[in-house]
């Protein structure tokens, strides 16, 4: 009948409106989760800042080396431009070839803080080897020797990006993930903008022209600071956060969900206690002045 048809149409319309409303809410929640909110910086806890500052110092040391590497090889070792170009491409070639492999390894075994620490340590060893390379007239021999610190830096970079960036989802809440990546990248770029300024100032004022050793010592210091942040992150994660960063991806997701639930419960309890204190205060004031 006409009434039944109208009833069916109305029910269908209500169902469609409900679906559209739910879809809109889901889209809004997704957009809110992906939106970078500056005020979220106040919500991030110590593990996030340890990851972020480790990132800053590692990338400062790595890219400050890459930026001056061509001049270093030419001025200090008289390596030809052709060979310098080949050597300069080694870390980037390794990154392109091995980063997917190192990413799979980290997903399977976890151990992200260990990977971060080993990457910083590998950079330190690479810089030390670079400083210890003697200057001589055999450019061909120097070309082969220069390959060693660059291979070390290449391996450090491959494992580092596979260990650090996947750590961020496990040190912040899911709803703050977009803000976390944005803030980390912003602070990282501040460090990257300071790196060339430091390198230029040191090279211009270096007493023994063209040997770049003072700059290499500064790069070692940056890597040592990054290593210290890495060990701090590792210890804190094992002692305070159930080793979520050391677990494989599946286990880490489960632990992170538990940590977020515990944190939400704690925040809810704190709000309830604060609300109860305010209520008691209002009641006491009312009793004192009006009763």
mmCIF file of C-alpha atoms in Angstrom:
data_model
loop_
_atom_site.group_PDB
_atom_site.id
_atom_site.type_symbol
_atom_site.label_atom_id
_atom_site.label_comp_id
_atom_site.label_asym_id
_atom_site.label_seq_id
_atom_site.Cartn_x
_atom_site.Cartn_y
_atom_site.Cartn_z
ATOM 1 C CA UNK A 1 0.000 0.000 0.000
ATOM 2 C CA UNK A 2 0.908 3.669 -0.265
ATOM 3 C CA UNK A 3 1.518 3.915 3.498
ATOM 4 C CA UNK A 4 3.854 0.909 3.462
ATOM 5 C CA UNK A 5 5.804 2.368 0.533
ATOM 6 C CA UNK A 6 6.144 5.690 2.337
ATOM 7 C CA UNK A 7 7.229 3.907 5.527
ATOM 8 C CA UNK A 8 9.868 1.908 3.640
ATOM 9 C CA UNK A 9 11.104 5.053 1.920
ATOM 10 C CA UNK A 10 11.325 6.906 5.216
ATOM 11 C CA UNK A 11 13.169 4.016 6.860
ATOM 12 C CA UNK A 12 15.622 3.876 3.946
ATOM 13 C CA UNK A 13 16.130 7.634 4.129
ATOM 14 C CA UNK A 14 16.791 7.455 7.864
ATOM 15 C CA UNK A 15 19.279 4.599 7.340
ATOM 16 C CA UNK A 16 21.074 6.538 4.582
ATOM 17 C CA UNK A 17 21.267 9.631 6.754
ATOM 18 C CA UNK A 18 22.678 7.530 9.594
ATOM 19 C CA UNK A 19 25.345 6.063 7.312
ATOM 20 C CA UNK A 20 26.271 9.512 5.994
ATOM 21 C CA UNK A 21 26.497 10.846 9.542
ATOM 22 C CA UNK A 22 28.750 7.992 10.637
ATOM 23 C CA UNK A 23 30.902 8.417 7.521
ATOM 24 C CA UNK A 24 31.203 12.136 8.232
ATOM 25 C CA UNK A 25 32.207 11.466 11.813
ATOM 26 C CA UNK A 26 34.804 8.917 10.710
ATOM 27 C CA UNK A 27 36.223 11.387 8.161
ATOM 28 C CA UNK A 28 36.315 14.117 10.777
ATOM 29 C CA UNK A 29 38.118 11.820 13.251
ATOM 30 C CA UNK A 30 40.628 10.857 10.550
ATOM 31 C CA UNK A 31 41.252 14.487 9.647
ATOM 32 C CA UNK A 32 41.666 15.376 13.309
ATOM 33 C CA UNK A 33 44.141 12.516 13.760
ATOM 34 C CA UNK A 34 46.164 13.629 10.721
ATOM 35 C CA UNK A 35 46.017 17.355 11.495
ATOM 36 C CA UNK A 36 49.172 18.952 12.867
ATOM 37 C CA UNK A 37 48.237 20.789 16.068
ATOM 38 C CA UNK A 38 50.935 22.930 17.638
ATOM 39 C CA UNK A 39 49.391 22.597 21.107
ATOM 40 C CA UNK A 40 49.880 18.819 20.916
ATOM 41 C CA UNK A 41 53.530 19.501 21.685
ATOM 42 C CA UNK A 42 52.485 19.934 25.324
ATOM 43 C CA UNK A 43 51.019 16.414 25.404
ATOM 44 C CA UNK A 44 54.089 14.538 24.206
ATOM 45 C CA UNK A 45 56.079 12.674 26.818
ATOM 46 C CA UNK A 46 59.795 12.004 27.250
ATOM 47 C CA UNK A 47 60.144 9.106 24.732
ATOM 48 C CA UNK A 48 58.944 11.327 21.878
ATOM 49 C CA UNK A 49 61.513 14.003 22.692
ATOM 50 C CA UNK A 50 64.290 11.435 22.983
ATOM 51 C CA UNK A 51 63.416 10.142 19.508
ATOM 52 C CA UNK A 52 63.206 13.685 18.116
ATOM 53 C CA UNK A 53 66.518 14.957 19.479
ATOM 54 C CA UNK A 54 68.264 11.736 18.486
ATOM 55 C CA UNK A 55 66.935 12.361 14.986
ATOM 56 C CA UNK A 56 68.275 15.936 14.993
ATOM 57 C CA UNK A 57 71.818 15.043 15.989
ATOM 58 C CA UNK A 58 72.080 12.007 13.704
ATOM 59 C CA UNK A 59 70.944 13.908 10.634
ATOM 60 C CA UNK A 60 73.144 16.893 11.516
ATOM 61 C CA UNK A 61 76.227 14.698 11.605
ATOM 62 C CA UNK A 62 75.278 12.684 8.523
ATOM 63 C CA UNK A 63 74.272 15.476 6.180
ATOM 64 C CA UNK A 64 76.983 17.884 7.347
ATOM 65 C CA UNK A 65 79.424 15.219 6.167
ATOM 66 C CA UNK A 66 77.616 14.694 2.859
ATOM 67 C CA UNK A 67 77.552 18.458 2.211
ATOM 68 C CA UNK A 68 81.336 18.875 2.522
ATOM 69 C CA UNK A 69 82.467 15.432 1.396
ATOM 70 C CA UNK A 70 83.385 16.439 -2.148
ATOM 71 C CA UNK A 71 85.529 19.344 -0.949
ATOM 72 C CA UNK A 72 87.068 17.172 1.761
ATOM 73 C CA UNK A 73 88.185 14.519 -0.718
ATOM 74 C CA UNK A 74 89.541 17.103 -3.136
ATOM 75 C CA UNK A 75 91.315 19.374 -0.635
ATOM 76 C CA UNK A 76 92.651 16.762 1.760
ATOM 77 C CA UNK A 77 93.335 13.773 -0.482
ATOM 78 C CA UNK A 78 93.502 15.299 -3.994
ATOM 79 C CA UNK A 79 90.971 12.738 -5.231
ATOM 80 C CA UNK A 80 89.701 13.467 -8.726
ATOM 81 C CA UNK A 81 86.197 14.841 -9.261
ATOM 82 C CA UNK A 82 85.159 11.637 -11.036
ATOM 83 C CA UNK A 83 86.233 9.392 -8.161
ATOM 84 C CA UNK A 84 84.833 11.837 -5.599
ATOM 85 C CA UNK A 85 81.454 11.694 -7.350
ATOM 86 C CA UNK A 86 81.533 7.889 -7.273
ATOM 87 C CA UNK A 87 82.408 7.819 -3.566
ATOM 88 C CA UNK A 88 79.780 10.423 -2.740
ATOM 89 C CA UNK A 89 77.115 8.204 -4.252
ATOM 90 C CA UNK A 90 77.953 5.168 -2.094
ATOM 91 C CA UNK A 91 75.771 6.049 0.962
ATOM 92 C CA UNK A 92 72.830 7.067 -1.232
ATOM 93 C CA UNK A 93 73.136 3.939 -3.378
ATOM 94 C CA UNK A 94 73.205 1.801 -0.241
ATOM 95 C CA UNK A 95 70.163 3.640 1.083
ATOM 96 C CA UNK A 96 68.239 2.940 -2.121
ATOM 97 C CA UNK A 97 69.184 -0.757 -2.203
ATOM 98 C CA UNK A 98 69.207 -1.820 1.435
ATOM 99 C CA UNK A 99 66.665 0.381 3.236
ATOM 100 C CA UNK A 100 63.718 -1.880 2.247
ATOM 101 C CA UNK A 101 65.652 -4.894 3.536
ATOM 102 C CA UNK A 102 66.583 -3.241 6.827
ATOM 103 C CA UNK A 103 62.964 -2.117 7.211
ATOM 104 C CA UNK A 104 61.734 -5.709 6.898
ATOM 105 C CA UNK A 105 64.359 -6.865 9.400
ATOM 106 C CA UNK A 106 63.319 -4.242 11.961
ATOM 107 C CA UNK A 107 59.633 -5.104 11.472
ATOM 108 C CA UNK A 108 60.386 -8.759 12.151
ATOM 109 C CA UNK A 109 62.753 -8.482 15.101
ATOM 110 C CA UNK A 110 61.964 -5.043 16.565
ATOM 111 C CA UNK A 111 64.944 -3.833 18.648
ATOM 112 C CA UNK A 112 64.461 -0.266 17.394
ATOM 113 C CA UNK A 113 66.462 1.429 20.205
ATOM 114 C CA UNK A 114 69.311 -1.023 19.611
ATOM 115 C CA UNK A 115 69.246 -0.279 15.875
ATOM 116 C CA UNK A 116 69.259 3.475 16.584
ATOM 117 C CA UNK A 117 72.231 3.136 18.961
ATOM 118 C CA UNK A 118 74.200 0.923 16.576
ATOM 119 C CA UNK A 119 73.571 3.385 13.740
ATOM 120 C CA UNK A 120 74.971 6.264 15.790
ATOM 121 C CA UNK A 121 77.914 4.097 16.831
ATOM 122 C CA UNK A 122 78.549 3.180 13.201
ATOM 123 C CA UNK A 123 78.637 6.878 12.300
ATOM 124 C CA UNK A 124 81.171 7.515 15.073
ATOM 125 C CA UNK A 125 83.419 4.729 13.791
ATOM 126 C CA UNK A 126 83.107 6.080 10.264
ATOM 127 C CA UNK A 127 84.199 9.556 11.370
ATOM 128 C CA UNK A 128 87.119 8.155 13.372
ATOM 129 C CA UNK A 129 88.302 6.150 10.358
ATOM 130 C CA UNK A 130 87.977 9.262 8.207
ATOM 131 C CA UNK A 131 90.150 11.273 10.600
ATOM 132 C CA UNK A 132 92.787 8.512 10.758
ATOM 133 C CA UNK A 133 93.192 8.170 6.990
ATOM 134 C CA UNK A 134 96.745 9.406 6.254
ATOM 135 C CA UNK A 135 97.492 11.934 3.549
ATOM 136 C CA UNK A 136 99.767 10.572 0.827
ATOM 137 C CA UNK A 137 100.351 10.952 -2.885
ATOM 138 C CA UNK A 138 98.664 7.722 -3.970
ATOM 139 C CA UNK A 139 95.224 9.043 -4.980
ATOM 140 C CA UNK A 140 94.114 5.627 -6.263
ATOM 141 C CA UNK A 141 94.868 3.939 -2.938
ATOM 142 C CA UNK A 142 93.117 6.765 -1.075
ATOM 143 C CA UNK A 143 90.042 6.295 -3.244
ATOM 144 C CA UNK A 144 89.695 2.695 -2.048
ATOM 145 C CA UNK A 145 90.405 3.629 1.578
ATOM 146 C CA UNK A 146 87.793 6.409 1.482
ATOM 147 C CA UNK A 147 85.205 3.802 0.585
ATOM 148 C CA UNK A 148 85.371 2.272 4.092
ATOM 149 C CA UNK A 149 83.973 5.222 6.140
ATOM 150 C CA UNK A 150 81.367 5.877 3.456
ATOM 151 C CA UNK A 151 80.181 2.261 3.530
ATOM 152 C CA UNK A 152 79.917 2.533 7.317
ATOM 153 C CA UNK A 153 77.880 5.728 6.985
ATOM 154 C CA UNK A 154 75.714 4.063 4.337
ATOM 155 C CA UNK A 155 74.912 1.119 6.610
ATOM 156 C CA UNK A 156 74.265 3.519 9.500
ATOM 157 C CA UNK A 157 71.791 5.494 7.399
ATOM 158 C CA UNK A 158 69.963 2.376 6.124
ATOM 159 C CA UNK A 159 69.357 0.972 9.575
ATOM 160 C CA UNK A 160 68.723 4.326 11.201
ATOM 161 C CA UNK A 161 65.785 5.329 9.009
ATOM 162 C CA UNK A 162 64.333 1.833 9.510
ATOM 163 C CA UNK A 163 64.622 2.111 13.281
ATOM 164 C CA UNK A 164 63.806 5.721 14.055
ATOM 165 C CA UNK A 165 60.807 6.733 11.943
ATOM 166 C CA UNK A 166 58.774 3.576 12.731
ATOM 167 C CA UNK A 167 59.360 4.315 16.433
ATOM 168 C CA UNK A 168 57.216 7.460 16.421
ATOM 169 C CA UNK A 169 53.834 5.614 16.318
ATOM 170 C CA UNK A 170 54.887 3.825 19.516
ATOM 171 C CA UNK A 171 55.793 6.938 21.535
ATOM 172 C CA UNK A 172 52.638 9.027 20.906
ATOM 173 C CA UNK A 173 48.928 8.354 20.791
ATOM 174 C CA UNK A 174 47.426 7.422 17.448
ATOM 175 C CA UNK A 175 45.308 10.588 17.340
ATOM 176 C CA UNK A 176 48.476 12.717 17.697
ATOM 177 C CA UNK A 177 50.525 10.867 15.079
ATOM 178 C CA UNK A 178 50.264 13.534 12.375
ATOM 179 C CA UNK A 179 51.316 16.236 14.820
ATOM 180 C CA UNK A 180 54.212 14.086 16.038
ATOM 181 C CA UNK A 181 55.636 13.576 12.545
ATOM 182 C CA UNK A 182 55.176 17.262 11.756
ATOM 183 C CA UNK A 183 56.928 18.454 14.900
ATOM 184 C CA UNK A 184 59.770 15.942 14.516
ATOM 185 C CA UNK A 185 60.325 17.016 10.905
ATOM 186 C CA UNK A 186 60.226 20.703 11.855
ATOM 187 C CA UNK A 187 62.830 20.286 14.611
ATOM 188 C CA UNK A 188 64.912 18.057 12.331
ATOM 189 C CA UNK A 189 64.991 20.802 9.681
ATOM 190 C CA UNK A 190 66.085 23.342 12.281
ATOM 191 C CA UNK A 191 69.061 21.080 12.970
ATOM 192 C CA UNK A 192 69.730 20.580 9.255
ATOM 193 C CA UNK A 193 69.723 24.344 8.709
ATOM 194 C CA UNK A 194 72.227 24.832 11.545
ATOM 195 C CA UNK A 195 74.555 22.071 10.302
ATOM 196 C CA UNK A 196 75.864 23.878 7.184
ATOM 197 C CA UNK A 197 76.303 27.118 9.156
ATOM 198 C CA UNK A 198 78.489 25.317 11.699
ATOM 199 C CA UNK A 199 80.410 23.487 8.980
ATOM 200 C CA UNK A 200 81.047 26.693 7.014
ATOM 201 C CA UNK A 201 82.223 28.598 10.078
ATOM 202 C CA UNK A 202 84.589 25.790 11.125
ATOM 203 C CA UNK A 203 86.069 25.294 7.652
ATOM 204 C CA UNK A 204 86.671 29.035 7.221
ATOM 205 C CA UNK A 205 88.512 29.305 10.549
ATOM 206 C CA UNK A 206 90.392 26.004 10.486
ATOM 207 C CA UNK A 207 94.057 26.573 11.314
ATOM 208 C CA UNK A 208 95.472 23.897 9.029
ATOM 209 C CA UNK A 209 93.719 24.706 5.792
ATOM 210 C CA UNK A 210 91.742 22.032 4.046
ATOM 211 C CA UNK A 211 92.099 19.003 6.318
ATOM 212 C CA UNK A 212 88.535 19.177 7.770
ATOM 213 C CA UNK A 213 89.588 17.386 10.965
ATOM 214 C CA UNK A 214 88.033 19.911 13.350
ATOM 215 C CA UNK A 215 84.726 19.549 11.514
ATOM 216 C CA UNK A 216 85.001 15.757 11.771
ATOM 217 C CA UNK A 217 85.494 16.043 15.530
ATOM 218 C CA UNK A 218 82.350 18.179 15.756
ATOM 219 C CA UNK A 219 80.482 15.532 13.743
ATOM 220 C CA UNK A 220 81.719 12.869 16.150
ATOM 221 C CA UNK A 221 80.432 14.965 19.057
ATOM 222 C CA UNK A 222 77.014 15.225 17.385
ATOM 223 C CA UNK A 223 76.922 11.457 16.920
ATOM 224 C CA UNK A 224 77.964 10.874 20.540
ATOM 225 C CA UNK A 225 75.102 13.114 21.728
ATOM 226 C CA UNK A 226 72.743 11.173 19.465
ATOM 227 C CA UNK A 227 74.071 7.908 20.904
ATOM 228 C CA UNK A 228 73.436 9.192 24.443
ATOM 229 C CA UNK A 229 69.832 9.997 23.550
ATOM 230 C CA UNK A 230 69.539 6.531 22.015
ATOM 231 C CA UNK A 231 70.712 4.764 25.178
ATOM 232 C CA UNK A 232 68.422 6.951 27.280
ATOM 233 C CA UNK A 233 65.472 6.003 25.034
ATOM 234 C CA UNK A 234 66.392 2.314 25.227
ATOM 235 C CA UNK A 235 66.612 2.309 29.031
ATOM 236 C CA UNK A 236 63.420 4.321 29.473
ATOM 237 C CA UNK A 237 61.482 2.114 27.068
ATOM 238 C CA UNK A 238 62.476 -1.092 28.850
ATOM 239 C CA UNK A 239 61.889 0.276 32.353
ATOM 240 C CA UNK A 240 58.790 2.436 31.876
ATOM 241 C CA UNK A 241 56.994 1.375 28.683
ATOM 242 C CA UNK A 242 57.093 -2.444 28.645
ATOM 243 C CA UNK A 243 59.749 -2.526 25.925
ATOM 244 C CA UNK A 244 57.310 -1.505 23.180
ATOM 245 C CA UNK A 245 60.107 -0.220 20.942
ATOM 246 C CA UNK A 246 62.051 -3.455 21.285
ATOM 247 C CA UNK A 247 59.125 -5.648 20.225
ATOM 248 C CA UNK A 248 58.324 -6.677 16.662
ATOM 249 C CA UNK A 249 55.596 -4.769 14.828
ATOM 250 C CA UNK A 250 52.715 -7.045 15.824
ATOM 251 C CA UNK A 251 53.672 -7.227 19.485
ATOM 252 C CA UNK A 252 54.509 -3.519 19.605
ATOM 253 C CA UNK A 253 51.033 -2.603 18.329
ATOM 254 C CA UNK A 254 49.464 -4.687 21.101
ATOM 255 C CA UNK A 255 51.664 -3.157 23.798
ATOM 256 C CA UNK A 256 51.041 0.349 22.497
ATOM 257 C CA UNK A 257 47.270 -0.221 22.662
ATOM 258 C CA UNK A 258 47.657 -1.305 26.306
ATOM 259 C CA UNK A 259 49.800 1.736 27.111
ATOM 260 C CA UNK A 260 47.299 4.098 25.498
ATOM 261 C CA UNK A 261 44.437 2.504 27.421
ATOM 262 C CA UNK A 262 46.338 2.821 30.703
ATOM 263 C CA UNK A 263 47.145 6.435 29.927
ATOM 264 C CA UNK A 264 43.527 7.217 29.026
ATOM 265 C CA UNK A 265 42.313 5.550 32.225
ATOM 266 C CA UNK A 266 44.830 7.546 34.239
ATOM 267 C CA UNK A 267 43.749 10.803 32.596
ATOM 268 C CA UNK A 268 40.085 9.978 33.217
ATOM 269 C CA UNK A 269 40.799 9.202 36.860
ATOM 270 C CA UNK A 270 42.774 12.432 37.242
ATOM 271 C CA UNK A 271 39.906 14.441 35.756
ATOM 272 C CA UNK A 272 37.408 12.734 38.046
ATOM 273 C CA UNK A 273 39.537 13.490 41.104
ATOM 274 C CA UNK A 274 39.921 17.123 40.030
ATOM 275 C CA UNK A 275 36.181 17.395 39.367
ATOM 276 C CA UNK A 276 35.438 15.897 42.793
ATOM 277 C CA UNK A 277 37.786 18.359 44.507
ATOM 278 C CA UNK A 278 36.111 21.280 42.736
ATOM 279 C CA UNK A 279 32.671 19.982 43.717
ATOM 280 C CA UNK A 280 33.749 19.595 47.334
ATOM 281 C CA UNK A 281 35.203 23.097 47.307
ATOM 282 C CA UNK A 282 31.968 24.573 45.947
ATOM 283 C CA UNK A 283 29.918 22.670 48.521
ATOM 284 C CA UNK A 284 32.177 23.825 51.359
ATOM 285 C CA UNK A 285 31.964 27.448 50.222
ATOM 286 C CA UNK A 286 28.187 27.199 49.889
ATOM 287 C CA UNK A 287 27.846 25.610 53.339
ATOM 288 C CA UNK A 288 30.074 28.234 54.913
ATOM 289 C CA UNK A 289 28.368 31.298 53.464
ATOM 290 C CA UNK A 290 24.753 30.314 52.923
ATOM 291 C CA UNK A 291 23.925 27.755 55.598
#
